[in-house]
Amino acid sequence: MSDFHHALRSLRVWDTVLPVFDPEGAPEEPVGLFREWFTAAVDAGQSEAHTMSLATAGEDGRPDARIVMLHDVDERGWHFASHAGSAKGRQLAARPEAALCFYWPVQGRQVRVRGRVTAGTAEEAYADLHARTTGALASALVGRQSEVLDSPTALVEASEAAWRRAQAEPTAHAPSWTLYVVEPAEVEFFQGDERRRHVRLRYRRGRDGGGWVRELLWP
């Protein structure tokens, strides 16, 4: 057996005590349950609980995925931000649909979100960017996300210039910075079980687009 396969087969899944999830006690809408699970994951010591995979597709229909940070969750949906000219920004402009996935192994939990993506206002994008660190502002001021990089030196020079500007002009703005909101059509909560009797609770919008339908799924 190769080192890779030995390492792969030696891993354990959820080497922890898993919480019990009773879907009968879940709220009527998914945002409240997400916030409850998110807080529980942080309290349980889950590192970077705010990171999530973001899946999009471009005009050619080819899927793409990457890890991004959650910026907020409210009645509108799940918020994240990026440059409009980035790969994800271009893909969302062509096909404004996305899927998110959170994985919190410390409690054997996943949350999946699917829905239409809308862009926030310029004012919301500005507020989002300036609620973050100087480093985040400097990174946004560099811009050019997903463009071909000629050399590491070019990045260093652009980054140093952006840091100087961010420190001298804390109110500076990156015009392409965009706040995106995934408006959920489906939200699934997955609770792992050591005997593989996993609990899957899905919320989906009713046909009229109004209230939520809750249903259990086979694992």
GROMACS .gro file of C-alpha atoms in nm:
model
  219
    1MET     CA    1   0.000   0.000   0.000
    2SER     CA    2   0.134   0.344  -0.093
    3ASP     CA    3   0.193   0.617   0.165
    4PHE     CA    4  -0.102   0.804   0.019
    5HIS     CA    5  -0.343   0.513   0.048
    6HIS     CA    6  -0.217   0.424   0.395
    7ALA     CA    7  -0.277   0.783   0.507
    8LEU     CA    8  -0.618   0.786   0.340
    9ARG     CA    9  -0.735   0.460   0.499
   10SER     CA   10  -0.598   0.549   0.844
   11LEU     CA   11  -0.821   0.851   0.890
   12ARG     CA   12  -1.116   0.840   1.123
   13VAL     CA   13  -1.439   1.026   1.068
   14TRP     CA   14  -1.578   1.241   1.350
   15ASP     CA   15  -1.337   1.131   1.620
   16THR     CA   16  -1.550   1.314   1.875
   17VAL     CA   17  -1.877   1.287   2.065
   18LEU     CA   18  -2.151   1.391   1.823
   19PRO     CA   19  -2.448   1.597   1.938
   20VAL     CA   20  -2.802   1.470   1.901
   21PHE     CA   21  -3.024   1.663   1.663
   22ASP     CA   22  -3.400   1.627   1.689
   23PRO     CA   23  -3.554   1.781   1.376
   24GLU     CA   24  -3.894   1.794   1.545
   25GLY     CA   25  -3.768   2.087   1.751
   26ALA     CA   26  -3.623   2.278   1.457
   27PRO     CA   27  -3.760   2.624   1.380
   28GLU     CA   28  -3.996   2.689   1.089
   29GLU     CA   29  -3.730   2.874   0.888
   30PRO     CA   30  -3.361   2.793   0.828
   31VAL     CA   31  -3.182   3.113   0.929
   32GLY     CA   32  -3.252   3.065   1.299
   33LEU     CA   33  -3.127   2.707   1.293
   34PHE     CA   34  -2.816   2.808   1.099
   35ARG     CA   35  -2.728   3.074   1.352
   36GLU     CA   36  -2.781   2.823   1.634
   37TRP     CA   37  -2.557   2.563   1.470
   38PHE     CA   38  -2.294   2.821   1.379
   39THR     CA   39  -2.272   2.946   1.738
   40ALA     CA   40  -2.257   2.588   1.866
   41ALA     CA   41  -1.971   2.508   1.627
   42VAL     CA   42  -1.772   2.811   1.745
   43ASP     CA   43  -1.839   2.723   2.110
   44ALA     CA   44  -1.723   2.365   2.042
   45GLY     CA   45  -1.388   2.495   1.915
   46GLN     CA   46  -1.441   2.462   1.541
   47SER     CA   47  -1.167   2.661   1.368
   48GLU     CA   48  -1.268   2.898   1.090
   49ALA     CA   49  -1.636   2.812   1.122
   50HIS     CA   50  -1.714   3.107   0.894
   51THR     CA   51  -1.540   2.950   0.593
   52MET     CA   52  -1.758   2.786   0.329
   53SER     CA   53  -1.726   2.638  -0.016
   54LEU     CA   54  -1.887   2.847  -0.288
   55ALA     CA   55  -1.985   2.670  -0.609
   56THR     CA   56  -2.072   2.862  -0.925
   57ALA     CA   57  -2.087   2.797  -1.299
   58GLY     CA   58  -1.990   3.013  -1.594
   59GLU     CA   59  -2.153   3.072  -1.929
   60ASP     CA   60  -2.016   2.740  -2.055
   61GLY     CA   61  -2.188   2.554  -1.771
   62ARG     CA   62  -1.864   2.422  -1.621
   63PRO     CA   63  -1.877   2.415  -1.239
   64ASP     CA   64  -1.622   2.589  -1.019
   65ALA     CA   65  -1.567   2.595  -0.644
   66ARG     CA   66  -1.351   2.770  -0.387
   67ILE     CA   67  -1.345   2.855  -0.014
   68VAL     CA   68  -1.469   3.200   0.089
   69MET     CA   69  -1.573   3.366   0.413
   70LEU     CA   70  -1.926   3.422   0.535
   71HIS     CA   71  -1.989   3.789   0.608
   72ASP     CA   72  -2.344   3.774   0.745
   73VAL     CA   73  -2.672   3.583   0.746
   74ASP     CA   74  -3.007   3.761   0.766
   75GLU     CA   75  -3.359   3.741   0.630
   76ARG     CA   76  -3.223   3.808   0.279
   77GLY     CA   77  -2.979   3.519   0.285
   78TRP     CA   78  -2.611   3.431   0.316
   79HIS     CA   79  -2.363   3.713   0.246
   80PHE     CA   80  -2.011   3.704   0.101
   81ALA     CA   81  -1.804   3.952  -0.098
   82SER     CA   82  -1.553   3.963  -0.380
   83HIS     CA   83  -1.443   4.170  -0.677
   84ALA     CA   84  -1.696   4.187  -0.960
   85GLY     CA   85  -1.415   4.115  -1.207
   86SER     CA   86  -1.293   3.802  -1.030
   87ALA     CA   87  -1.367   3.456  -1.169
   88LYS     CA   88  -1.657   3.411  -0.930
   89GLY     CA   89  -1.785   3.760  -1.004
   90ARG     CA   90  -1.786   3.697  -1.378
   91GLN     CA   91  -1.951   3.360  -1.332
   92LEU     CA   92  -2.223   3.507  -1.112
   93ALA     CA   93  -2.285   3.781  -1.367
   94ALA     CA   94  -2.340   3.513  -1.631
   95ARG     CA   95  -2.534   3.271  -1.411
   96PRO     CA   96  -2.658   3.427  -1.085
   97GLU     CA   97  -2.702   3.097  -0.900
   98ALA     CA   98  -2.474   2.943  -0.638
   99ALA     CA   99  -2.440   2.669  -0.380
  100LEU     CA  100  -2.270   2.695  -0.041
  101CYS     CA  101  -2.145   2.423   0.191
  102PHE     CA  102  -2.031   2.459   0.552
  103TYR     CA  103  -1.853   2.166   0.720
  104TRP     CA  104  -1.799   2.158   1.095
  105PRO     CA  105  -1.632   1.821   1.172
  106VAL     CA  106  -1.600   1.899   1.542
  107GLN     CA  107  -1.973   1.824   1.561
  108GLY     CA  108  -2.017   1.615   1.247
  109ARG     CA  109  -2.235   1.879   1.084
  110GLN     CA  110  -2.283   2.020   0.738
  111VAL     CA  111  -2.509   2.293   0.608
  112ARG     CA  112  -2.582   2.326   0.236
  113VAL     CA  113  -2.746   2.629   0.074
  114ARG     CA  114  -2.867   2.669  -0.285
  115GLY     CA  115  -3.026   2.973  -0.441
  116ARG     CA  116  -3.021   3.279  -0.660
  117VAL     CA  117  -2.747   3.537  -0.603
  118THR     CA  118  -2.805   3.910  -0.600
  119ALA     CA  119  -2.558   4.195  -0.561
  120GLY     CA  120  -2.596   4.444  -0.279
  121THR     CA  121  -2.581   4.818  -0.320
  122ALA     CA  122  -2.261   5.019  -0.352
  123GLU     CA  123  -2.325   5.151  -0.001
  124GLU     CA  124  -2.349   4.797   0.135
  125ALA     CA  125  -2.027   4.698  -0.040
  126TYR     CA  126  -1.847   4.999   0.110
  127ALA     CA  127  -1.975   4.922   0.459
  128ASP     CA  128  -1.877   4.556   0.422
  129LEU     CA  129  -1.523   4.636   0.316
  130HIS     CA  130  -1.466   4.892   0.590
  131ALA     CA  131  -1.598   4.665   0.863
  132ARG     CA  132  -1.292   4.447   0.802
  133THR     CA  133  -0.919   4.479   0.879
  134THR     CA  134  -0.658   4.705   0.724
  135GLY     CA  135  -0.512   4.396   0.559
  136ALA     CA  136  -0.847   4.313   0.399
  137LEU     CA  137  -0.877   4.668   0.269
  138ALA     CA  138  -0.522   4.656   0.131
  139SER     CA  139  -0.596   4.327  -0.044
  140ALA     CA  140  -0.911   4.474  -0.200
  141LEU     CA  141  -0.719   4.781  -0.316
  142VAL     CA  142  -0.469   4.559  -0.497
  143GLY     CA  143  -0.757   4.421  -0.702
  144ARG     CA  144  -0.684   4.225  -1.022
  145GLN     CA  145  -0.817   3.906  -0.859
  146SER     CA  146  -0.792   3.599  -1.088
  147GLU     CA  147  -0.582   3.784  -1.347
  148VAL     CA  148  -0.255   3.625  -1.464
  149LEU     CA  149   0.037   3.735  -1.240
  150ASP     CA  150   0.359   3.816  -1.426
  151SER     CA  151   0.588   3.759  -1.128
  152PRO     CA  152   0.586   3.738  -0.746
  153THR     CA  153   0.772   4.070  -0.744
  154ALA     CA  154   0.479   4.243  -0.911
  155LEU     CA  155   0.249   4.118  -0.633
  156VAL     CA  156   0.485   4.235  -0.359
  157GLU     CA  157   0.511   4.582  -0.510
  158ALA     CA  158   0.135   4.617  -0.558
  159SER     CA  159   0.065   4.483  -0.210
  160GLU     CA  160   0.310   4.722  -0.041
  161ALA     CA  161   0.160   5.018  -0.225
  162ALA     CA  162  -0.192   4.907  -0.128
  163TRP     CA  163  -0.091   4.869   0.238
  164ARG     CA  164   0.052   5.221   0.242
  165ARG     CA  165  -0.269   5.357   0.092
  166ALA     CA  166  -0.494   5.158   0.327
  167GLN     CA  167  -0.304   5.292   0.630
  168ALA     CA  168  -0.300   5.651   0.499
  169GLU     CA  169  -0.658   5.646   0.364
  170PRO     CA  170  -0.869   5.414   0.581
  171THR     CA  171  -1.181   5.533   0.398
  172ALA     CA  172  -1.044   5.443   0.054
  173HIS     CA  173  -1.271   5.223  -0.154
  174ALA     CA  174  -1.224   4.955  -0.418
  175PRO     CA  175  -1.504   5.024  -0.670
  176SER     CA  176  -1.518   4.663  -0.791
  177TRP     CA  177  -1.573   4.527  -0.440
  178THR     CA  178  -1.920   4.371  -0.437
  179LEU     CA  179  -2.139   4.227  -0.165
  180TYR     CA  180  -2.328   3.919  -0.281
  181VAL     CA  181  -2.630   3.756  -0.118
  182VAL     CA  182  -2.736   3.396  -0.177
  183GLU     CA  183  -3.115   3.403  -0.149
  184PRO     CA  184  -3.193   3.046  -0.041
  185ALA     CA  185  -3.429   2.821  -0.230
  186GLU     CA  186  -3.306   2.516  -0.036
  187VAL     CA  187  -3.113   2.477   0.290
  188GLU     CA  188  -3.012   2.135   0.419
  189PHE     CA  189  -2.887   2.056   0.770
  190PHE     CA  190  -2.686   1.734   0.808
  191GLN     CA  191  -2.610   1.583   1.147
  192GLY     CA  192  -2.369   1.292   1.139
  193ASP     CA  193  -2.433   0.978   1.344
  194GLU     CA  194  -2.165   0.726   1.446
  195ARG     CA  195  -2.388   0.438   1.326
  196ARG     CA  196  -2.442   0.619   0.996
  197ARG     CA  197  -2.804   0.699   1.077
  198HIS     CA  198  -2.741   1.055   0.973
  199VAL     CA  199  -3.017   1.312   1.014
  200ARG     CA  200  -3.083   1.528   0.708
  201LEU     CA  201  -3.338   1.806   0.738
  202ARG     CA  202  -3.412   2.006   0.425
  203TYR     CA  203  -3.595   2.335   0.405
  204ARG     CA  204  -3.722   2.428   0.059
  205ARG     CA  205  -3.935   2.713  -0.062
  206GLY     CA  206  -4.297   2.634  -0.132
  207ARG     CA  207  -4.425   2.658  -0.487
  208ASP     CA  208  -4.558   3.006  -0.424
  209GLY     CA  209  -4.210   3.117  -0.315
  210GLY     CA  210  -4.341   3.206   0.028
  211GLY     CA  211  -4.312   2.980   0.331
  212TRP     CA  212  -4.079   2.690   0.392
  213VAL     CA  213  -4.148   2.319   0.350
  214ARG     CA  214  -3.952   2.097   0.587
  215GLU     CA  215  -3.873   1.737   0.501
  216LEU     CA  216  -3.637   1.462   0.613
  217LEU     CA  217  -3.405   1.289   0.363
  218TRP     CA  218  -3.261   0.942   0.365
  219PRO     CA  219  -2.889   0.949   0.442
   0.00000   0.00000   0.00000
